[in-house]
PDB file of C-alpha atoms in Angstrom:
ATOM      1  CA  UNK A   1      58.699 110.430  99.862  1.00 90.00           C
ATOM      2  CA  UNK A   2      61.621 111.964 101.734  1.00 96.00           C
ATOM      3  CA  UNK A   3      64.852 109.984 101.892  1.00 98.00           C
ATOM      4  CA  UNK A   4      67.192 110.187 104.870  1.00 98.00           C
ATOM      5  CA  UNK A   5      70.688 108.803 105.384  1.00 98.00           C
ATOM      6  CA  UNK A   6      71.886 106.983 108.507  1.00 98.00           C
ATOM      7  CA  UNK A   7      75.630 106.759 107.989  1.00 98.00           C
ATOM      8  CA  UNK A   8      77.476 108.939 110.504  1.00 98.00           C
ATOM      9  CA  UNK A   9      79.289 108.319 113.742  1.00 98.00           C
ATOM     10  CA  UNK A  10      80.596 104.726 113.553  1.00 98.00           C
ATOM     11  CA  UNK A  11      83.910 103.357 112.276  1.00 98.00           C
ATOM     12  CA  UNK A  12      85.012 105.273 109.182  1.00 97.00           C
ATOM     13  CA  UNK A  13      81.842 107.352 109.578  1.00 98.00           C
ATOM     14  CA  UNK A  14      83.289 108.702 112.831  1.00 98.00           C
ATOM     15  CA  UNK A  15      86.215 110.423 111.119  1.00 98.00           C
ATOM     16  CA  UNK A  16      85.767 114.202 110.744  1.00 98.00           C
ATOM     17  CA  UNK A  17      86.837 114.303 107.102  1.00 98.00           C
ATOM     18  CA  UNK A  18      84.335 111.548 106.243  1.00 98.00           C
ATOM     19  CA  UNK A  19      81.530 113.219 108.209  1.00 98.00           C
ATOM     20  CA  UNK A  20      82.220 116.432 106.315  1.00 98.00           C
ATOM     21  CA  UNK A  21      82.215 114.681 102.938  1.00 98.00           C
ATOM     22  CA  UNK A  22      79.083 112.622 103.629  1.00 98.00           C
ATOM     23  CA  UNK A  23      77.112 115.517 105.123  1.00 98.00           C
ATOM     24  CA  UNK A  24      77.903 117.919 102.286  1.00 98.00           C
ATOM     25  CA  UNK A  25      77.248 115.304  99.608  1.00 98.00           C
ATOM     26  CA  UNK A  26      73.948 114.313 101.237  1.00 98.00           C
ATOM     27  CA  UNK A  27      72.831 117.931 101.231  1.00 98.00           C
ATOM     28  CA  UNK A  28      73.918 118.414  97.622  1.00 98.00           C
ATOM     29  CA  UNK A  29      72.136 115.287  96.369  1.00 98.00           C
ATOM     30  CA  UNK A  30      68.789 115.940  98.018  1.00 98.00           C
ATOM     31  CA  UNK A  31      68.694 113.831 101.166  1.00 98.00           C
ATOM     32  CA  UNK A  32      66.175 115.192 103.652  1.00 98.00           C
ATOM     33  CA  UNK A  33      67.894 114.282 106.892  1.00 98.00           C
ATOM     34  CA  UNK A  34      71.077 112.888 108.420  1.00 98.00           C
ATOM     35  CA  UNK A  35      70.613 110.342 111.221  1.00 98.00           C
ATOM     36  CA  UNK A  36      73.159 109.337 113.870  1.00 98.00           C
ATOM     37  CA  UNK A  37      72.666 106.650 116.536  1.00 98.00           C
ATOM     38  CA  UNK A  38      74.107 106.047 119.974  1.00 98.00           C
ATOM     39  CA  UNK A  39      75.717 103.564 122.267  1.00 98.00           C
ATOM     40  CA  UNK A  40      77.732 104.896 125.172  1.00 98.00           C
ATOM     41  CA  UNK A  41      79.013 101.425 126.039  1.00 98.00           C
ATOM     42  CA  UNK A  42      79.571  98.211 124.080  1.00 98.00           C
ATOM     43  CA  UNK A  43      80.895  94.954 125.514  1.00 98.00           C
ATOM     44  CA  UNK A  44      82.782  92.135 123.853  1.00 97.00           C
ATOM     45  CA  UNK A  45      80.402  89.310 124.783  1.00 95.00           C
ATOM     46  CA  UNK A  46      76.924  90.714 125.499  1.00 96.00           C
ATOM     47  CA  UNK A  47      74.275  88.482 127.001  1.00 97.00           C
ATOM     48  CA  UNK A  48      71.557  90.923 125.929  1.00 98.00           C
ATOM     49  CA  UNK A  49      69.864  90.175 122.621  1.00 97.00           C
ATOM     50  CA  UNK A  50      70.071  92.838 119.930  1.00 97.00           C
ATOM     51  CA  UNK A  51      66.465  93.235 118.715  1.00 96.00           C
ATOM     52  CA  UNK A  52      67.202  94.487 115.185  1.00 96.00           C
ATOM     53  CA  UNK A  53      68.845  91.425 113.653  1.00 95.00           C
ATOM     54  CA  UNK A  54      67.786  87.842 113.094  1.00 93.00           C
ATOM     55  CA  UNK A  55      70.715  86.399 115.059  1.00 96.00           C
ATOM     56  CA  UNK A  56      70.365  88.836 117.959  1.00 97.00           C
ATOM     57  CA  UNK A  57      73.861  90.274 117.505  1.00 96.00           C
ATOM     58  CA  UNK A  58      74.780  93.846 116.705  1.00 97.00           C
ATOM     59  CA  UNK A  59      76.944  94.156 113.586  1.00 94.00           C
ATOM     60  CA  UNK A  60      79.182  96.859 115.055  1.00 97.00           C
ATOM     61  CA  UNK A  61      82.264  95.408 116.813  1.00 97.00           C
ATOM     62  CA  UNK A  62      82.747  96.469 120.423  1.00 97.00           C
ATOM     63  CA  UNK A  63      86.064  98.209 119.705  1.00 97.00           C
ATOM     64  CA  UNK A  64      84.671 100.416 116.908  1.00 97.00           C
ATOM     65  CA  UNK A  65      84.761 104.172 117.267  1.00 98.00           C
ATOM     66  CA  UNK A  66      81.199 105.348 118.025  1.00 98.00           C
ATOM     67  CA  UNK A  67      80.777 109.092 118.415  1.00 98.00           C
ATOM     68  CA  UNK A  68      78.365 110.831 120.726  1.00 98.00           C
ATOM     69  CA  UNK A  69      75.476 111.591 118.334  1.00 98.00           C
ATOM     70  CA  UNK A  70      74.769 115.121 119.550  1.00 98.00           C
ATOM     71  CA  UNK A  71      78.408 116.113 119.098  1.00 98.00           C
ATOM     72  CA  UNK A  72      78.655 114.359 115.716  1.00 98.00           C
ATOM     73  CA  UNK A  73      75.519 116.107 114.455  1.00 98.00           C
ATOM     74  CA  UNK A  74      76.780 119.457 115.733  1.00 98.00           C
ATOM     75  CA  UNK A  75      79.852 118.943 113.550  1.00 98.00           C
ATOM     76  CA  UNK A  76      77.601 118.007 110.616  1.00 98.00           C
ATOM     77  CA  UNK A  77      75.472 121.091 111.228  1.00 98.00           C
ATOM     78  CA  UNK A  78      78.553 123.303 111.006  1.00 98.00           C
ATOM     79  CA  UNK A  79      79.474 122.036 107.529  1.00 98.00           C
ATOM     80  CA  UNK A  80      75.931 122.162 106.070  1.00 98.00           C
ATOM     81  CA  UNK A  81      73.135 124.720 105.869  1.00 98.00           C
ATOM     82  CA  UNK A  82      69.887 123.004 104.790  1.00 98.00           C
ATOM     83  CA  UNK A  83      69.773 119.287 105.522  1.00 98.00           C
ATOM     84  CA  UNK A  84      67.894 118.239 108.656  1.00 98.00           C
ATOM     85  CA  UNK A  85      69.533 116.326 111.501  1.00 98.00           C
ATOM     86  CA  UNK A  86      68.243 113.657 113.898  1.00 98.00           C
ATOM     87  CA  UNK A  87      69.501 111.265 116.526  1.00 98.00           C
ATOM     88  CA  UNK A  88      68.519 107.771 115.503  1.00 97.00           C
ATOM     89  CA  UNK A  89      68.343 107.171 118.402  1.00 98.00           C
ATOM     90  CA  UNK A  90      69.653 108.657 121.625  1.00 98.00           C
ATOM     91  CA  UNK A  91      69.086 106.273 124.550  1.00 98.00           C
ATOM     92  CA  UNK A  92      67.230 108.717 126.759  1.00 98.00           C
ATOM     93  CA  UNK A  93      67.003 106.795 130.066  1.00 98.00           C
ATOM     94  CA  UNK A  94      70.811 106.584 130.188  1.00 98.00           C
ATOM     95  CA  UNK A  95      71.118 110.382 130.477  1.00 98.00           C
ATOM     96  CA  UNK A  96      70.282 113.244 132.788  1.00 98.00           C
ATOM     97  CA  UNK A  97      67.183 114.833 131.198  1.00 98.00           C
ATOM     98  CA  UNK A  98      68.172 118.389 132.140  1.00 98.00           C
ATOM     99  CA  UNK A  99      71.530 117.983 130.416  1.00 98.00           C
ATOM    100  CA  UNK A 100      69.947 116.404 127.317  1.00 98.00           C
ATOM    101  CA  UNK A 101      67.333 119.183 127.162  1.00 98.00           C
ATOM    102  CA  UNK A 102      70.103 121.773 127.118  1.00 98.00           C
ATOM    103  CA  UNK A 103      72.281 119.893 124.623  1.00 98.00           C
ATOM    104  CA  UNK A 104      69.394 119.259 122.231  1.00 98.00           C
ATOM    105  CA  UNK A 105      68.238 122.873 122.335  1.00 98.00           C
ATOM    106  CA  UNK A 106      71.824 124.028 121.788  1.00 98.00           C
ATOM    107  CA  UNK A 107      72.131 121.858 118.678  1.00 98.00           C
ATOM    108  CA  UNK A 108      68.772 123.143 117.451  1.00 98.00           C
ATOM    109  CA  UNK A 109      69.958 126.744 117.820  1.00 98.00           C
ATOM    110  CA  UNK A 110      73.336 126.096 116.199  1.00 98.00           C
ATOM    111  CA  UNK A 111      71.693 124.307 113.263  1.00 98.00           C
ATOM    112  CA  UNK A 112      69.084 127.085 112.792  1.00 98.00           C
ATOM    113  CA  UNK A 113      66.181 124.814 113.740  1.00 98.00           C
ATOM    114  CA  UNK A 114      67.154 121.726 111.726  1.00 98.00           C
ATOM    115  CA  UNK A 115      67.324 119.216 114.595  1.00 98.00           C
ATOM    116  CA  UNK A 116      64.887 116.507 115.726  1.00 98.00           C
ATOM    117  CA  UNK A 117      65.566 114.434 118.825  1.00 98.00           C
ATOM    118  CA  UNK A 118      65.114 110.722 118.214  1.00 98.00           C
ATOM    119  CA  UNK A 119      64.947 108.738 121.451  1.00 98.00           C
ATOM    120  CA  UNK A 120      64.757 105.098 122.469  1.00 98.00           C
ATOM    121  CA  UNK A 121      64.808 103.066 125.666  1.00 98.00           C
ATOM    122  CA  UNK A 122      67.765 100.786 124.861  1.00 98.00           C
ATOM    123  CA  UNK A 123      68.227  97.015 124.821  1.00 98.00           C
ATOM    124  CA  UNK A 124      71.628  96.329 126.444  1.00 98.00           C
ATOM    125  CA  UNK A 125      71.459  95.453 130.139  1.00 98.00           C
ATOM    126  CA  UNK A 126      75.269  95.535 130.211  1.00 98.00           C
ATOM    127  CA  UNK A 127      75.284  99.141 129.025  1.00 98.00           C
ATOM    128  CA  UNK A 128      72.790 100.230 131.686  1.00 98.00           C
ATOM    129  CA  UNK A 129      74.755  98.404 134.386  1.00 98.00           C
ATOM    130  CA  UNK A 130      77.969 100.146 133.394  1.00 98.00           C
ATOM    131  CA  UNK A 131      76.220 103.520 133.594  1.00 98.00           C
ATOM    132  CA  UNK A 132      74.583 102.751 136.927  1.00 98.00           C
ATOM    133  CA  UNK A 133      71.013 103.081 135.578  1.00 98.00           C
ATOM    134  CA  UNK A 134      68.360 100.454 136.456  1.00 98.00           C
ATOM    135  CA  UNK A 135      67.499  98.501 133.318  1.00 98.00           C
ATOM    136  CA  UNK A 136      64.020  97.365 134.366  1.00 97.00           C
ATOM    137  CA  UNK A 137      62.607 100.893 134.718  1.00 97.00           C
ATOM    138  CA  UNK A 138      64.014 102.272 131.481  1.00 98.00           C
ATOM    139  CA  UNK A 139      60.626 102.625 129.743  1.00 98.00           C
ATOM    140  CA  UNK A 140      59.005 104.613 132.558  1.00 98.00           C
ATOM    141  CA  UNK A 141      62.178 106.623 132.981  1.00 98.00           C
ATOM    142  CA  UNK A 142      62.264 107.574 129.281  1.00 98.00           C
ATOM    143  CA  UNK A 143      58.625 108.676 129.309  1.00 98.00           C
ATOM    144  CA  UNK A 144      59.127 110.815 132.412  1.00 98.00           C
ATOM    145  CA  UNK A 145      62.377 112.305 131.118  1.00 98.00           C
ATOM    146  CA  UNK A 146      60.648 113.329 127.904  1.00 98.00           C
ATOM    147  CA  UNK A 147      57.889 115.066 129.856  1.00 98.00           C
ATOM    148  CA  UNK A 148      60.498 116.862 131.976  1.00 98.00           C
ATOM    149  CA  UNK A 149      62.429 117.975 128.890  1.00 98.00           C
ATOM    150  CA  UNK A 150      59.316 119.338 127.207  1.00 98.00           C
ATOM    151  CA  UNK A 151      58.664 121.347 130.382  1.00 98.00           C
ATOM    152  CA  UNK A 152      62.188 122.758 130.272  1.00 98.00           C
ATOM    153  CA  UNK A 153      61.891 123.696 126.604  1.00 98.00           C
ATOM    154  CA  UNK A 154      58.528 125.412 127.031  1.00 98.00           C
ATOM    155  CA  UNK A 155      58.765 127.134 130.414  1.00 98.00           C
ATOM    156  CA  UNK A 156      61.172 129.576 132.033  1.00 97.00           C
ATOM    157  CA  UNK A 157      61.508 129.091 134.927  1.00 98.00           C
ATOM    158  CA  UNK A 158      60.553 125.406 134.809  1.00 98.00           C
ATOM    159  CA  UNK A 159      59.378 123.065 137.556  1.00 98.00           C
ATOM    160  CA  UNK A 160      58.716 119.322 137.442  1.00 98.00           C
ATOM    161  CA  UNK A 161      58.104 116.523 139.937  1.00 98.00           C
ATOM    162  CA  UNK A 162      58.258 112.868 138.958  1.00 98.00           C
ATOM    163  CA  UNK A 163      59.420 109.439 140.063  1.00 98.00           C
ATOM    164  CA  UNK A 164      62.945 109.808 138.696  1.00 98.00           C
ATOM    165  CA  UNK A 165      63.581 113.544 138.383  1.00 98.00           C
ATOM    166  CA  UNK A 166      62.400 116.743 139.971  1.00 98.00           C
ATOM    167  CA  UNK A 167      63.377 120.389 139.789  1.00 98.00           C
ATOM    168  CA  UNK A 168      61.873 123.659 140.934  1.00 98.00           C
ATOM    169  CA  UNK A 169      61.961 127.055 139.209  1.00 98.00           C
ATOM    170  CA  UNK A 170      65.099 126.394 137.155  1.00 98.00           C
ATOM    171  CA  UNK A 171      66.202 128.247 134.050  1.00 98.00           C
ATOM    172  CA  UNK A 172      67.745 126.160 131.263  1.00 98.00           C
ATOM    173  CA  UNK A 173      68.602 128.087 128.117  1.00 98.00           C
ATOM    174  CA  UNK A 174      68.737 128.327 125.163  1.00 98.00           C
ATOM    175  CA  UNK A 175      65.266 127.256 124.134  1.00 98.00           C
ATOM    176  CA  UNK A 176      64.535 125.419 120.863  1.00 98.00           C
ATOM    177  CA  UNK A 177      63.785 127.770 118.000  1.00 97.00           C
ATOM    178  CA  UNK A 178      60.291 126.503 117.172  1.00 93.00           C
ATOM    179  CA  UNK A 179      58.266 128.148 119.897  1.00 91.00           C
ATOM    180  CA  UNK A 180      59.789 126.281 122.813  1.00 92.00           C
ATOM    181  CA  UNK A 181      59.199 122.909 121.184  1.00 95.00           C
ATOM    182  CA  UNK A 182      61.638 120.436 119.678  1.00 97.00           C
ATOM    183  CA  UNK A 183      60.352 117.623 117.420  1.00 98.00           C
ATOM    184  CA  UNK A 184      60.756 114.257 119.135  1.00 98.00           C
ATOM    185  CA  UNK A 185      60.835 110.916 117.304  1.00 98.00           C
ATOM    186  CA  UNK A 186      60.513 107.608 119.165  1.00 98.00           C
ATOM    187  CA  UNK A 187      62.547 104.700 117.840  1.00 98.00           C
ATOM    188  CA  UNK A 188      61.878 101.000 118.281  1.00 97.00           C
ATOM    189  CA  UNK A 189      59.853  98.338 116.492  1.00 97.00           C
ATOM    190  CA  UNK A 190      57.865  96.797 119.328  1.00 97.00           C
ATOM    191  CA  UNK A 191      54.333  97.708 120.353  1.00 98.00           C
ATOM    192  CA  UNK A 192      55.529  99.665 123.409  1.00 97.00           C
ATOM    193  CA  UNK A 193      57.617 101.945 121.179  1.00 98.00           C
ATOM    194  CA  UNK A 194      54.674 102.476 118.830  1.00 98.00           C
ATOM    195  CA  UNK A 195      52.491 103.406 121.807  1.00 98.00           C
ATOM    196  CA  UNK A 196      55.071 105.938 122.992  1.00 98.00           C
ATOM    197  CA  UNK A 197      55.297 107.417 119.509  1.00 98.00           C
ATOM    198  CA  UNK A 198      51.523 107.755 119.286  1.00 98.00           C
ATOM    199  CA  UNK A 199      51.068 109.283 122.733  1.00 97.00           C
ATOM    200  CA  UNK A 200      54.264 111.215 123.452  1.00 97.00           C
ATOM    201  CA  UNK A 201      56.095 112.072 120.246  1.00 98.00           C
ATOM    202  CA  UNK A 202      55.967 113.786 116.875  1.00 98.00           C
ATOM    203  CA  UNK A 203      57.082 110.754 114.896  1.00 98.00           C
ATOM    204  CA  UNK A 204      58.238 107.148 114.805  1.00 98.00           C
ATOM    205  CA  UNK A 205      61.506 105.667 113.523  1.00 98.00           C
ATOM    206  CA  UNK A 206      61.389 101.972 112.680  1.00 98.00           C
ATOM    207  CA  UNK A 207      64.869 100.500 112.307  1.00 98.00           C
ATOM    208  CA  UNK A 208      65.920  97.505 110.193  1.00 97.00           C
ATOM    209  CA  UNK A 209      62.322  96.524 109.468  1.00 97.00           C
ATOM    210  CA  UNK A 210      61.602  93.992 106.696  1.00 96.00           C
ATOM    211  CA  UNK A 211      59.666  95.746 103.924  1.00 96.00           C
ATOM    212  CA  UNK A 212      56.849  93.211 104.195  1.00 95.00           C
ATOM    213  CA  UNK A 213      56.394  94.004 107.900  1.00 97.00           C
ATOM    214  CA  UNK A 214      56.118  97.787 107.539  1.00 98.00           C
ATOM    215  CA  UNK A 215      52.343  97.982 106.856  1.00 97.00           C
ATOM    216  CA  UNK A 216      51.546  95.879 109.932  1.00 98.00           C
ATOM    217  CA  UNK A 217      53.761  97.992 112.180  1.00 98.00           C
ATOM    218  CA  UNK A 218      52.181 101.181 110.871  1.00 98.00           C
ATOM    219  CA  UNK A 219      48.723  99.696 111.417  1.00 98.00           C
ATOM    220  CA  UNK A 220      49.592  99.209 115.101  1.00 98.00           C
ATOM    221  CA  UNK A 221      50.816 102.811 115.243  1.00 98.00           C
ATOM    222  CA  UNK A 222      47.574 104.043 113.665  1.00 98.00           C
ATOM    223  CA  UNK A 223      45.518 101.962 116.116  1.00 98.00           C
ATOM    224  CA  UNK A 224      47.417 103.478 119.035  1.00 98.00           C
ATOM    225  CA  UNK A 225      46.755 106.959 117.670  1.00 98.00           C
ATOM    226  CA  UNK A 226      43.032 106.217 117.388  1.00 98.00           C
ATOM    227  CA  UNK A 227      42.933 104.693 120.869  1.00 97.00           C
ATOM    228  CA  UNK A 228      44.472 107.815 122.394  1.00 97.00           C
ATOM    229  CA  UNK A 229      42.576 110.391 120.341  1.00 97.00           C
ATOM    230  CA  UNK A 230      45.532 111.338 118.156  1.00 97.00           C
ATOM    231  CA  UNK A 231      45.353 112.036 114.443  1.00 97.00           C
ATOM    232  CA  UNK A 232      47.714 109.639 112.660  1.00 98.00           C
ATOM    233  CA  UNK A 233      48.690 112.253 110.089  1.00 96.00           C
ATOM    234  CA  UNK A 234      50.191 114.390 112.873  1.00 96.00           C
ATOM    235  CA  UNK A 235      53.096 111.931 113.027  1.00 98.00           C
ATOM    236  CA  UNK A 236      56.093 111.552 110.777  1.00 98.00           C
ATOM    237  CA  UNK A 237      56.893 107.920 109.943  1.00 98.00           C
ATOM    238  CA  UNK A 238      60.525 107.138 109.132  1.00 98.00           C
ATOM    239  CA  UNK A 239      61.594 103.578 108.340  1.00 98.00           C
ATOM    240  CA  UNK A 240      64.959 101.965 107.663  1.00 98.00           C
ATOM    241  CA  UNK A 241      64.505  98.684 105.819  1.00 97.00           C
ATOM    242  CA  UNK A 242      66.414  95.471 106.415  1.00 95.00           C
ATOM    243  CA  UNK A 243      65.764  94.624 102.766  1.00 93.00           C
ATOM    244  CA  UNK A 244      64.033  96.177  99.809  1.00 80.00           C
ATOM    245  CA  UNK A 245      64.629  98.105  96.603  1.00 89.00           C
ATOM    246  CA  UNK A 246      63.249 101.366  95.196  1.00 93.00           C
ATOM    247  CA  UNK A 247      60.335  99.360  93.818  1.00 91.00           C
ATOM    248  CA  UNK A 248      59.029  99.198  97.389  1.00 93.00           C
ATOM    249  CA  UNK A 249      58.658 102.982  97.624  1.00 94.00           C
ATOM    250  CA  UNK A 250      55.050 103.250  96.318  1.00 94.00           C
ATOM    251  CA  UNK A 251      53.847 100.569  98.751  1.00 95.00           C
ATOM    252  CA  UNK A 252      55.690 102.205 101.631  1.00 96.00           C
ATOM    253  CA  UNK A 253      54.134 105.552 100.798  1.00 96.00           C
ATOM    254  CA  UNK A 254      50.685 103.989 100.616  1.00 97.00           C
ATOM    255  CA  UNK A 255      51.237 102.428 104.047  1.00 97.00           C
ATOM    256  CA  UNK A 256      52.010 105.841 105.547  1.00 97.00           C
ATOM    257  CA  UNK A 257      55.806 106.081 105.463  1.00 98.00           C
ATOM    258  CA  UNK A 258      56.915 109.706 105.106  1.00 98.00           C
ATOM    259  CA  UNK A 259      60.684 109.095 105.093  1.00 98.00           C
ATOM    260  CA  UNK A 260      62.738 106.151 103.893  1.00 98.00           C
ATOM    261  CA  UNK A 261      66.059 106.032 105.763  1.00 98.00           C
ATOM    262  CA  UNK A 262      68.972 104.382 103.978  1.00 97.00           C
ATOM    263  CA  UNK A 263      71.491 102.814 106.377  1.00 97.00           C
ATOM    264  CA  UNK A 264      75.085 102.197 105.421  1.00 97.00           C
ATOM    265  CA  UNK A 265      78.753 102.578 106.308  1.00 97.00           C
ATOM    266  CA  UNK A 266      80.728 105.021 104.151  1.00 98.00           C
ATOM    267  CA  UNK A 267      84.155 104.309 102.652  1.00 98.00           C
ATOM    268  CA  UNK A 268      87.226 105.537 104.505  1.00 97.00           C
ATOM    269  CA  UNK A 269      88.378 108.053 101.880  1.00 98.00           C
ATOM    270  CA  UNK A 270      86.409 111.334 101.803  1.00 98.00           C
ATOM    271  CA  UNK A 271      86.301 111.434  98.000  1.00 98.00           C
ATOM    272  CA  UNK A 272      85.014 107.874  97.834  1.00 98.00           C
ATOM    273  CA  UNK A 273      82.470 108.645 100.567  1.00 98.00           C
ATOM    274  CA  UNK A 274      81.070 111.535  98.531  1.00 98.00           C
ATOM    275  CA  UNK A 275      80.732 109.282  95.461  1.00 98.00           C
ATOM    276  CA  UNK A 276      79.081 106.622  97.629  1.00 98.00           C
ATOM    277  CA  UNK A 277      76.450 109.153  98.748  1.00 98.00           C
ATOM    278  CA  UNK A 278      75.819 110.206  95.146  1.00 98.00           C
ATOM    279  CA  UNK A 279      75.282 106.572  94.123  1.00 97.00           C
ATOM    280  CA  UNK A 280      72.770 106.041  96.927  1.00 97.00           C
ATOM    281  CA  UNK A 281      70.937 109.195  95.851  1.00 97.00           C
ATOM    282  CA  UNK A 282      70.763 107.975  92.256  1.00 96.00           C
ATOM    283  CA  UNK A 283      69.235 104.713  93.451  1.00 96.00           C
ATOM    284  CA  UNK A 284      66.778 105.924  96.101  1.00 96.00           C
ATOM    285  CA  UNK A 285      66.044 109.602  95.462  1.00 93.00           C
ATOM    286  CA  UNK A 286      66.014 109.502  91.668  1.00 74.00           C
ATOM    287  CA  UNK A 287      65.176 105.875  90.788  1.00 61.00           C
ATOM    288  CA  UNK A 288      63.412 107.021  87.622  1.00 48.00           C
ATOM    289  CA  UNK A 289      66.845 107.789  86.163  1.00 46.00           C
ATOM    290  CA  UNK A 290      67.551 104.059  86.278  1.00 40.00           C
ATOM    291  CA  UNK A 291      64.207 102.949  84.862  1.00 38.00           C
ATOM    292  CA  UNK A 292      65.822 101.968  81.588  1.00 37.00           C
ATOM    293  CA  UNK A 293      68.373  99.712  83.232  1.00 39.00           C
ATOM    294  CA  UNK A 294      67.807  95.974  83.357  1.00 35.00           C
ATOM    295  CA  UNK A 295      68.395  93.686  86.298  1.00 37.00           C
ATOM    296  CA  UNK A 296      67.778  94.191  90.013  1.00 36.00           C
ATOM    297  CA  UNK A 297      68.455  97.580  91.559  1.00 38.00           C
ATOM    298  CA  UNK A 298      71.104  97.766  94.287  1.00 37.00           C
ATOM    299  CA  UNK A 299      70.193  98.069  97.943  1.00 39.00           C
ATOM    300  CA  UNK A 300      72.138  99.867 100.656  1.00 38.00           C
ATOM    301  CA  UNK A 301      72.038  98.173 104.039  1.00 40.00           C
ATOM    302  CA  UNK A 302      74.605  98.054 106.881  1.00 37.00           C
ATOM    303  CA  UNK A 303      76.449  95.007 105.591  1.00 35.00           C
ATOM    304  CA  UNK A 304      79.868  96.656 105.355  1.00 38.00           C
ATOM    305  CA  UNK A 305      81.758  96.143 108.599  1.00 36.00           C
ATOM    306  CA  UNK A 306      82.948  99.469 110.026  1.00 40.00           C
ATOM    307  CA  UNK A 307      86.707  99.945 109.996  1.00 38.00           C
ATOM    308  CA  UNK A 308      88.075  99.656 113.533  1.00 35.00           C
ATOM    309  CA  UNK A 309      91.354 100.070 115.308  1.00 33.00           C
ATOM    310  CA  UNK A 310      93.580  97.100 114.551  1.00 34.00           C
ATOM    311  CA  UNK A 311      91.809  96.154 111.277  1.00 32.00           C
TER     312      UNK A 311
END
């Protein structure tokens, strides 16, 4: 099973020297992909419920540095040569799809075809309000934007007419390197996200999922594929666990997971961040090296609060 690392762009992970250290160490130690998420806006006292924690609260403080994921991954691409890159996830309905299509293709070209665009619909009504985007239509908007972007990537000139966007005979270049197609991963743990992954995307990214719940979520994804005439094995399945140890890897693989994504916040010092990556690799990529050790194996989850201004 591939192992990815979701550790860039927030708090200490937003500092260029830490991004450089983490990205290079991840490539050296065999991680398959670097993931970077997005929020354009955070608020101090959100009324919206965060869907990826038991208490409904996001662990990242509102005053934390949070980089734009496409720019952060472009920086990571410049200091690496092999490791893949993915947004995990970009909140597509908050953006102009023509601009995102161009930015994503640009990153794909600059990274020599290493980029996958992970997208989601978002959960924060406050964020959508601040950006002037209707919250209620975000699902339909994301689906239409994705269709428009695929048209832009594949056609030149490109034309599209939809409910939220339309353009006629426009040229948007560069194109993605893989035959006018960029891999798209849909994030989100609910049934609607699994349906979008099965019908519109090349993969699914489940975030902060309990290990025991993974098989059931993948079963829903497989059912959606069957319902819409899609072969399940056409999809990549990436999962970040809210719990678990390397002993879960065989069961995850049997359930259909193709990439286990380790989520964490790196230390503030670049040298310590590189060591931190190496320790994660020893635990998750090469667990057999620890087979002779007694006691429970460590887990790496986002429990470390990102360093923020004023801390």
